[in-house]
PDB file of C-alpha atoms in Angstrom:
ATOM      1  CA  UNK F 179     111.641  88.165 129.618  1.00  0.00           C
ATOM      2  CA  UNK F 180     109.510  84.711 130.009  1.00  0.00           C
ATOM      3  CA  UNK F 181     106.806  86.839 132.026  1.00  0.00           C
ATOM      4  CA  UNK F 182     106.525  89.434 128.703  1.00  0.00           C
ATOM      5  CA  UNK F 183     105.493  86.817 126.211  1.00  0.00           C
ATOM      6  CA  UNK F 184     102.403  86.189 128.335  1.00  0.00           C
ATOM      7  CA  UNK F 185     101.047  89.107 127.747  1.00  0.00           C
ATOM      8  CA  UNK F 186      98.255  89.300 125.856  1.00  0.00           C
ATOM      9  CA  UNK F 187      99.215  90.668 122.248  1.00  0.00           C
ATOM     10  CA  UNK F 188      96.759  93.910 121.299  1.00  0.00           C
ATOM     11  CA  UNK F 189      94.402  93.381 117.731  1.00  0.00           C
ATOM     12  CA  UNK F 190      96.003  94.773 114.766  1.00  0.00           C
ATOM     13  CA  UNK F 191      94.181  97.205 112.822  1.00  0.00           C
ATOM     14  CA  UNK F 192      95.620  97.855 109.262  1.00  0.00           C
ATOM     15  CA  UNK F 193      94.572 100.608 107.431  1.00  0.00           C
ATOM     16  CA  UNK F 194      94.191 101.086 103.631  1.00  0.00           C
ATOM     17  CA  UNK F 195      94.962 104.901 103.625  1.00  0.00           C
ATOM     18  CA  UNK F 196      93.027 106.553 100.839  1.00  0.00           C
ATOM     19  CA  UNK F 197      89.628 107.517 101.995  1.00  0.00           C
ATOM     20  CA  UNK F 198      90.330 105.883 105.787  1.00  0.00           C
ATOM     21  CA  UNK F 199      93.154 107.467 106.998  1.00  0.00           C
ATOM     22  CA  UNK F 200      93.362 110.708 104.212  1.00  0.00           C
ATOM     23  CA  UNK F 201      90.358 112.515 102.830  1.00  0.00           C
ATOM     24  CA  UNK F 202      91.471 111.963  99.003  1.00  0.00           C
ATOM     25  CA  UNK F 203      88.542 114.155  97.662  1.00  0.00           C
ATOM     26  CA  UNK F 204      90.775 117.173  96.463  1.00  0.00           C
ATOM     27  CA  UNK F 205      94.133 115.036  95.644  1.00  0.00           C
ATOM     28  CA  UNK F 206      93.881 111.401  94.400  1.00  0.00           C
ATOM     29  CA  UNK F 207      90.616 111.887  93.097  1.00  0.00           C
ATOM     30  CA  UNK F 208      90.857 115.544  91.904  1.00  0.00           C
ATOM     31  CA  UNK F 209      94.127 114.107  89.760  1.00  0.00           C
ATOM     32  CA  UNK F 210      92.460 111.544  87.835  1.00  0.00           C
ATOM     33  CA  UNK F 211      89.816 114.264  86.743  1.00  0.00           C
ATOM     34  CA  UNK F 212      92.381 116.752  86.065  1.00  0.00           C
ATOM     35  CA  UNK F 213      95.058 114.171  84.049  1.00  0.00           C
ATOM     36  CA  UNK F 214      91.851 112.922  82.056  1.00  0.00           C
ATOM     37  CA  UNK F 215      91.076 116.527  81.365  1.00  0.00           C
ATOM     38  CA  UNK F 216      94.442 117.231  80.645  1.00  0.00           C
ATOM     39  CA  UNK F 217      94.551 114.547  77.580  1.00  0.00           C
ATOM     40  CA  UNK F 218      90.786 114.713  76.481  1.00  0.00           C
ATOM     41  CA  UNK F 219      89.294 117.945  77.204  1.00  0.00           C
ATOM     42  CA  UNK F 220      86.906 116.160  79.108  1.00  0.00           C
ATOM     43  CA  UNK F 221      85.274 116.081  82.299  1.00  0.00           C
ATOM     44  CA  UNK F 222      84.789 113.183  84.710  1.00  0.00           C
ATOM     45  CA  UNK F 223      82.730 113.565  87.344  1.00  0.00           C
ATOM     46  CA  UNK F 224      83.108 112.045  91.344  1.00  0.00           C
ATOM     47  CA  UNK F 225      80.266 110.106  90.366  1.00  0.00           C
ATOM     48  CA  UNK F 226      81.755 108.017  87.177  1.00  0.00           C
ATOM     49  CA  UNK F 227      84.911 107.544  89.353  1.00  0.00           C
ATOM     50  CA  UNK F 228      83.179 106.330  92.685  1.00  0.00           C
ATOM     51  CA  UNK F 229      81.837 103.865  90.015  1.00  0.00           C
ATOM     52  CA  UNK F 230      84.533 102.543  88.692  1.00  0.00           C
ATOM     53  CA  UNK F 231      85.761 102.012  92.196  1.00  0.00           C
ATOM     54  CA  UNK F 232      82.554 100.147  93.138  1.00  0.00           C
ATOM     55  CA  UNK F 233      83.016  97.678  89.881  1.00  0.00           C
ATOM     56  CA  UNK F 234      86.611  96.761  91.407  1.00  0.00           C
ATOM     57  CA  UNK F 235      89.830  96.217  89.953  1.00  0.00           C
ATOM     58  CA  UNK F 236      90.537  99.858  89.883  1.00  0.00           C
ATOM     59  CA  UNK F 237      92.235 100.389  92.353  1.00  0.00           C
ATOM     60  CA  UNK F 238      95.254 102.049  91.115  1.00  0.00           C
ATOM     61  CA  UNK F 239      94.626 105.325  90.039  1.00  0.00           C
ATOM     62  CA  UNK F 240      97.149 105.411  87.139  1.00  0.00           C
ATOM     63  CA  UNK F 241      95.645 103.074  85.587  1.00  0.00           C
ATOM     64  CA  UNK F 242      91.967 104.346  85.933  1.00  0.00           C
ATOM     65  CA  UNK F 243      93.341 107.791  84.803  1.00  0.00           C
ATOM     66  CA  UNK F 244      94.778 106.108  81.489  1.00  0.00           C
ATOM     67  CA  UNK F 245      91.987 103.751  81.310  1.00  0.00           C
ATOM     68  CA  UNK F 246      89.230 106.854  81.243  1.00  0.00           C
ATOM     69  CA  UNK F 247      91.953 108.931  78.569  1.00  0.00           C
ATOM     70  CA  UNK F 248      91.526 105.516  76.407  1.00  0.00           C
ATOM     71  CA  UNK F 249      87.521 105.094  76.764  1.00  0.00           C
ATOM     72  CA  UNK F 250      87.660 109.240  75.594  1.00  0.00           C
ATOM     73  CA  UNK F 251      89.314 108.407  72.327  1.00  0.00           C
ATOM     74  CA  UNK F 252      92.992 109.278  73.013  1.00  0.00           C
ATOM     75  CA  UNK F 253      95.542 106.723  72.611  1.00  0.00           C
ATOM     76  CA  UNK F 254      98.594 107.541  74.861  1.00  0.00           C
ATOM     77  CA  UNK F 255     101.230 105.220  76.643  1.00  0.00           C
ATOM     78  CA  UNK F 256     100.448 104.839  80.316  1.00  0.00           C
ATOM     79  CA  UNK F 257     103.634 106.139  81.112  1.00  0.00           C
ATOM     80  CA  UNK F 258     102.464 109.718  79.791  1.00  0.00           C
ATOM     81  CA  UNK F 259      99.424 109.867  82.056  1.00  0.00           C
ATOM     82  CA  UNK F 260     100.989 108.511  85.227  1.00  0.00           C
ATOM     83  CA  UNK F 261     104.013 110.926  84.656  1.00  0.00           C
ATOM     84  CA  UNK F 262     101.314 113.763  84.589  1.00  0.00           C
ATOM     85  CA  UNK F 263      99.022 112.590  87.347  1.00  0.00           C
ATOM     86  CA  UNK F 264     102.512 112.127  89.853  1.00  0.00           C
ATOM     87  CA  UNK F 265     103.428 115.398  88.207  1.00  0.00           C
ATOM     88  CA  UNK F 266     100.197 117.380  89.405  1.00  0.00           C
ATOM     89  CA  UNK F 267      99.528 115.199  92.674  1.00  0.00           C
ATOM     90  CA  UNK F 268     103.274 115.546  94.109  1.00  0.00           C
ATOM     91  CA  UNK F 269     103.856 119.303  92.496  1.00  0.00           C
ATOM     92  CA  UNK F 270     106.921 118.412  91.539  1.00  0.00           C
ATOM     93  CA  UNK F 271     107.885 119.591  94.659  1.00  0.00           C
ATOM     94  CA  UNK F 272     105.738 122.331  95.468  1.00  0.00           C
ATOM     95  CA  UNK F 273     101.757 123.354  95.637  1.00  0.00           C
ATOM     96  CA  UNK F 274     100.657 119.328  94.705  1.00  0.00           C
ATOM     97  CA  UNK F 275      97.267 117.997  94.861  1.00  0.00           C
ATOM     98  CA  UNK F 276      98.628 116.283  97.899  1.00  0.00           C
ATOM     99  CA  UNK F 277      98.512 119.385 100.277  1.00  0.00           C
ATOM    100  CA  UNK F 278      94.901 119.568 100.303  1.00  0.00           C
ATOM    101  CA  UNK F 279      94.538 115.601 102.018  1.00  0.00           C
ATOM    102  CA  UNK F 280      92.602 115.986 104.942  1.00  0.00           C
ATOM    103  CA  UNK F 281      93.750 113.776 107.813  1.00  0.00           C
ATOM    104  CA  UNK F 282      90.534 111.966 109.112  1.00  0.00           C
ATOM    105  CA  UNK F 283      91.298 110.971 112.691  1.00  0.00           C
ATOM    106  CA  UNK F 284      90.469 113.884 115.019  1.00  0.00           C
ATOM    107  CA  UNK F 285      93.259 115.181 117.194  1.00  0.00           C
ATOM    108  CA  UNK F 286      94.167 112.450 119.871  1.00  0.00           C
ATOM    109  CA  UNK F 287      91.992 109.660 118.287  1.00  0.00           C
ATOM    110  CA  UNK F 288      94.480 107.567 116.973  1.00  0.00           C
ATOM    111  CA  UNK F 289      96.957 108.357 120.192  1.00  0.00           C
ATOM    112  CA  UNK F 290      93.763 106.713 122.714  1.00  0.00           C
ATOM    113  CA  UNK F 291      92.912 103.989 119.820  1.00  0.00           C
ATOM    114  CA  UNK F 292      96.402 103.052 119.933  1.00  0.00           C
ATOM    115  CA  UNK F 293      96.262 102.380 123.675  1.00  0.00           C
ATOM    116  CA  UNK F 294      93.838  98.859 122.943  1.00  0.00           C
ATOM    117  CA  UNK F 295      95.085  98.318 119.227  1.00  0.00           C
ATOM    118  CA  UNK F 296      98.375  98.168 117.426  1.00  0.00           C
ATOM    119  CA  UNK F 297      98.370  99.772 113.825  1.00  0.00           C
ATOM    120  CA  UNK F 298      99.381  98.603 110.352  1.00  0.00           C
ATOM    121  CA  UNK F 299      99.230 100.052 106.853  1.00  0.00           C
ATOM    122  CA  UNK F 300      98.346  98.456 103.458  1.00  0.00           C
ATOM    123  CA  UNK F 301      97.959 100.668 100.777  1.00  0.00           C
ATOM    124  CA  UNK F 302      97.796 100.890  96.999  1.00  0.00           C
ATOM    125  CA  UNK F 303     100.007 104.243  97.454  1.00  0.00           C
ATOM    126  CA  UNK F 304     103.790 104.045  96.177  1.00  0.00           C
ATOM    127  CA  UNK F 305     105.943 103.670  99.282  1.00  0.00           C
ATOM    128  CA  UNK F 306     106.827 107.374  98.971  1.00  0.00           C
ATOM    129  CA  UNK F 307     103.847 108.716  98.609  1.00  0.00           C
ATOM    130  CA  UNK F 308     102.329 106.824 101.976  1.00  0.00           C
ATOM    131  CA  UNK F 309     105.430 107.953 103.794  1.00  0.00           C
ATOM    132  CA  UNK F 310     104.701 111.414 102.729  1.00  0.00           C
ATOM    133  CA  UNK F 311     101.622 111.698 104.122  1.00  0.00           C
ATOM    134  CA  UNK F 312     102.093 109.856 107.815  1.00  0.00           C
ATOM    135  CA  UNK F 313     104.988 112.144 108.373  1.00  0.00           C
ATOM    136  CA  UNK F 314     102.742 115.273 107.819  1.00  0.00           C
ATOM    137  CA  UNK F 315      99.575 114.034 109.727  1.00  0.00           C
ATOM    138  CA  UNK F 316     100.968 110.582 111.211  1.00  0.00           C
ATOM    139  CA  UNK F 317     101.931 112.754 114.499  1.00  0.00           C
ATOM    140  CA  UNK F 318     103.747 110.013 116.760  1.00  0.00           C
ATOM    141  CA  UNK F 319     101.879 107.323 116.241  1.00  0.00           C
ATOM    142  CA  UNK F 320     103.330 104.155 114.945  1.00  0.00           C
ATOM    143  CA  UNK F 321     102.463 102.143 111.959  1.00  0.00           C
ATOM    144  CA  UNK F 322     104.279  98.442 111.192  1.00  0.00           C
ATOM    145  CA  UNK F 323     104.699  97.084 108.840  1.00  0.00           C
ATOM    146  CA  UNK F 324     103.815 100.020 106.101  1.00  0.00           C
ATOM    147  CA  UNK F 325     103.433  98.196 102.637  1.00  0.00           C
ATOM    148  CA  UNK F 326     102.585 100.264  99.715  1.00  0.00           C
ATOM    149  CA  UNK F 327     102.653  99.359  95.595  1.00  0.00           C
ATOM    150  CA  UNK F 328     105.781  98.140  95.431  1.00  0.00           C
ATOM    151  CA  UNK F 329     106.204  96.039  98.533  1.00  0.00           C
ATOM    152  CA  UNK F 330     103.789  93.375  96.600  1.00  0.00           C
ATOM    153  CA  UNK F 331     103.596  91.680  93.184  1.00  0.00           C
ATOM    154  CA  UNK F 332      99.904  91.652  92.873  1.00  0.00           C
ATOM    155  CA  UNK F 333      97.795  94.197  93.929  1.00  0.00           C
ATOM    156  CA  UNK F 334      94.519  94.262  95.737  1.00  0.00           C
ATOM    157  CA  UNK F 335      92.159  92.744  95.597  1.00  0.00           C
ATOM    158  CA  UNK F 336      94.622  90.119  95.712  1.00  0.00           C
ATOM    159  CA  UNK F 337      95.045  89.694  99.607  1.00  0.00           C
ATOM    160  CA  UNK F 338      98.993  89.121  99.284  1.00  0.00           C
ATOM    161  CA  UNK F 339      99.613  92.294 101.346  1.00  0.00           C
ATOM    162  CA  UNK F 340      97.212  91.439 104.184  1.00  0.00           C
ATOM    163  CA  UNK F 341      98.589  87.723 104.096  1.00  0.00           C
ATOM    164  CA  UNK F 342     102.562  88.858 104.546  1.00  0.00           C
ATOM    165  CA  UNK F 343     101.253  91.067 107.646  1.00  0.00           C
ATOM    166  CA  UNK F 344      99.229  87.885 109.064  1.00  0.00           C
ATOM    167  CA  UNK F 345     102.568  85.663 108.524  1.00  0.00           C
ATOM    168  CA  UNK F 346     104.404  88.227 110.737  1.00  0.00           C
ATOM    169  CA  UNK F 347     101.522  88.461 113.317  1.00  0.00           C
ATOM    170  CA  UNK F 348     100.565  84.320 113.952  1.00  0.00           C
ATOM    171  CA  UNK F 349      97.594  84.179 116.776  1.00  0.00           C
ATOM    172  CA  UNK F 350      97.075  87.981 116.663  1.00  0.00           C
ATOM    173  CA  UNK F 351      93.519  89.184 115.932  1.00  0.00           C
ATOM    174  CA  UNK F 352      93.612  91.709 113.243  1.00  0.00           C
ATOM    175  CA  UNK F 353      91.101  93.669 111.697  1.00  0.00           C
ATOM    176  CA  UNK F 354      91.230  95.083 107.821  1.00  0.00           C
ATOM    177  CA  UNK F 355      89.919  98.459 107.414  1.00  0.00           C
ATOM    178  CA  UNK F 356      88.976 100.110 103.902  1.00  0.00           C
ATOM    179  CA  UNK F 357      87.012 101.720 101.633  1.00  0.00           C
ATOM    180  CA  UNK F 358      86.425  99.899  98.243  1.00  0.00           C
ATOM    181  CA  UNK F 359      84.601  97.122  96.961  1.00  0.00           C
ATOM    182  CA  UNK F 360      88.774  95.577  96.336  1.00  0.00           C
ATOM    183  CA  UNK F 361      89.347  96.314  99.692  1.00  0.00           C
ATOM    184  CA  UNK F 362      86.716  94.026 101.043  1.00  0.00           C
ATOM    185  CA  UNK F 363      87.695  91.419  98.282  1.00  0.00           C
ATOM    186  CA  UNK F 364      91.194  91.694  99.715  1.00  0.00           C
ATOM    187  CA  UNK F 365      90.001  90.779 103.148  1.00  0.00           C
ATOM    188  CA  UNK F 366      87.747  88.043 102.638  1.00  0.00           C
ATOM    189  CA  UNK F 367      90.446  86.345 100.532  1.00  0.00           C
ATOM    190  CA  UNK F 368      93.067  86.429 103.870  1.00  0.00           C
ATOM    191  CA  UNK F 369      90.029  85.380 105.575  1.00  0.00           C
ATOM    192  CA  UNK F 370      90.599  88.709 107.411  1.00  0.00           C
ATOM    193  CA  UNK F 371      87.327  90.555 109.608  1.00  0.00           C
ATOM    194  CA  UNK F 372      86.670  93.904 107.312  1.00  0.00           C
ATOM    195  CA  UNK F 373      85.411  97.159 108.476  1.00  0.00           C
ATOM    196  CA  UNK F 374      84.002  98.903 106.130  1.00  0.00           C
ATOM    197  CA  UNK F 375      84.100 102.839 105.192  1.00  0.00           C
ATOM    198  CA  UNK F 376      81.217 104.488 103.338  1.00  0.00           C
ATOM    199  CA  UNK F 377      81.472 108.066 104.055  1.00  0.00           C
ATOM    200  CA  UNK F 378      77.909 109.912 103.811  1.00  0.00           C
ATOM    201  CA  UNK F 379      79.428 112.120 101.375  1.00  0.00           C
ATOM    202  CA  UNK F 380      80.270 109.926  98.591  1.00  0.00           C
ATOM    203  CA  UNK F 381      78.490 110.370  95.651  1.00  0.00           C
ATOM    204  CA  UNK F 382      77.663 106.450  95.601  1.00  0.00           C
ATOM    205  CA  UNK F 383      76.892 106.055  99.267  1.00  0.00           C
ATOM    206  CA  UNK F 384      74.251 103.615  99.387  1.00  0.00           C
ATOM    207  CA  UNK F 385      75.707 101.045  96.169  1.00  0.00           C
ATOM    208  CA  UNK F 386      78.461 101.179  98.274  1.00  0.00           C
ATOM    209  CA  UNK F 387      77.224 100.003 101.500  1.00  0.00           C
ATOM    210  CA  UNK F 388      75.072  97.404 100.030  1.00  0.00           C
ATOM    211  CA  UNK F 389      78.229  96.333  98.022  1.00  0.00           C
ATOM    212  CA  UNK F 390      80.325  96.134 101.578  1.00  0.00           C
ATOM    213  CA  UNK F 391      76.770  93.789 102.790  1.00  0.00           C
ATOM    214  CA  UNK F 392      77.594  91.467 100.109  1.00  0.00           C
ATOM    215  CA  UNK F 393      81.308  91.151 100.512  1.00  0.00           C
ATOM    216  CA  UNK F 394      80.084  89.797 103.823  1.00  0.00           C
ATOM    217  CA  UNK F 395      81.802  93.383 105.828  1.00  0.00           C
ATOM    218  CA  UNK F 396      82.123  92.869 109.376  1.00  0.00           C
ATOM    219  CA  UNK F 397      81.358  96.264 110.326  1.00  0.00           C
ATOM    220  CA  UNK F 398      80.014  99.647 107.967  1.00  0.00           C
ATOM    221  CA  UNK F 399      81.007 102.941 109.307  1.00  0.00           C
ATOM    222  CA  UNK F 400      81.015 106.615 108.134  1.00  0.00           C
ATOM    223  CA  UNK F 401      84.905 107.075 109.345  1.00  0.00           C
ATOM    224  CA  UNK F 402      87.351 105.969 111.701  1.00  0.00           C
ATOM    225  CA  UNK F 403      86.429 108.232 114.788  1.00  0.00           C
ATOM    226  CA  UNK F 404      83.573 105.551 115.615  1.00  0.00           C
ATOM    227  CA  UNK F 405      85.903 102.651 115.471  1.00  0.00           C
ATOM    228  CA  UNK F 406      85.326 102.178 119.401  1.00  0.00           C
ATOM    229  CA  UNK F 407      81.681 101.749 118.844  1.00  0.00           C
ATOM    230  CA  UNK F 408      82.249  98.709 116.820  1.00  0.00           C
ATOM    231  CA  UNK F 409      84.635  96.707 119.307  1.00  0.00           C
ATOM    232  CA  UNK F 410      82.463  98.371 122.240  1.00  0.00           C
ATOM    233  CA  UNK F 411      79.562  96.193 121.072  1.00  0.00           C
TER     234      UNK F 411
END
């Protein structure tokens, strides 16, 4: 048993999940445009979201969805949207927006990754919602701790999340991984190394790149599958 603890402990990546992990194109995203819709009649395009996103403090979609119904002229409790957007994202139990996430890691990525790094999650999802999705794509690799919305009393940017994993981890190296300007507020405030994801196919590419630059980002990459490029340097 003495001879185990000298082993040397493996970095711990933790993962936000939307847009790292999930492709949330056609399911997060698609719901705020279709509960804003819903309400308004009007149309929000990936653009206006992506910028919301960049200006931070949006990262919980409920609220952006109710925030965009209010800037539209409607007047509705936020309970009414968020009902609607779980409503269309889960399906109420069949056909949601949620199907059509796209797992990001190719097939056995994750499984060879997971041979040099252990893997955490830290995620502005609901609990339910994360473990919905890992058990569909997650295949058997293992995630600890998970913590999702409710597991914190502030959300990110605040870095309370990333410190509770760092608490249980002393003397480990560990890496944050994410895709929003809140992410990379997140980390700098654990004092946390952040990598970066600006996939070329966001509609705000470039702002947000130069936005990860100034949040001092450790790394920028277009998606997870390079992630041994950066620690191969």
């Amino acid at each position: 048993r003495a001879g185990r603890n000298l082993e040397p402990m493996k970095p711990l990546l933790i993962f936000d999940m939307d847009g790292v992990l999930v492709d949330v194109t056609e399911s997060y995203r698609e719901s705020i445009a279709q509960t804003v819709r819903h309400f308004t009649g009007v149309d929000v395009t990936r653009e206006q979201i992506q910028d919301y996103k960049n200006q931070g403090g949006w990262n919980d979609d409920w609220k952006l969805s109710h925030h965009l119904i209010t800037q539209a002229g409607r007047e509705i409790p936020f309970e009414t949207a968020k009902d609607y957007f779980q409503s269309i994202f889960l399906g109420n139990g069949e056909g949601g927006l949620i199907l059509r996430e796209q797992w990001v890691a190719h097939p056995g990525f994750l499984e060879e990754l997971n041979r040099g790094f252990d893997f955490a999650v830290f995620t502005g999802r609901p609990q339910a919602d994360a473990q919905l999705t890992l058990n569909r794509f997650g295949g058997g690799v293992v995630f600890h701790p998970i913590i999702g919305m409710e597991d914190v009393s502030r959300h990110k940017p605040d870095p309370e999340g990333l410190l509770r994993i760092l608490v249980a981890n002393p003397g480990r190296q560990v890496y944050y991984i994410g895709d929003t300007v809140d992410d990379a507020r997140c980390a700098r405030a654990a004092n946390v190394p952040f990598i970066g994801i600006a996939a070329p196919s966001n509609p705000r590419y470039l702002d947000l790149v130069f936005l990860f630059q100034e949040e001092g980002a450790w790394a920028i990459i277009d998606d997870i599958n390079v992630l041994p490029e950066v620690f191969a340097a």
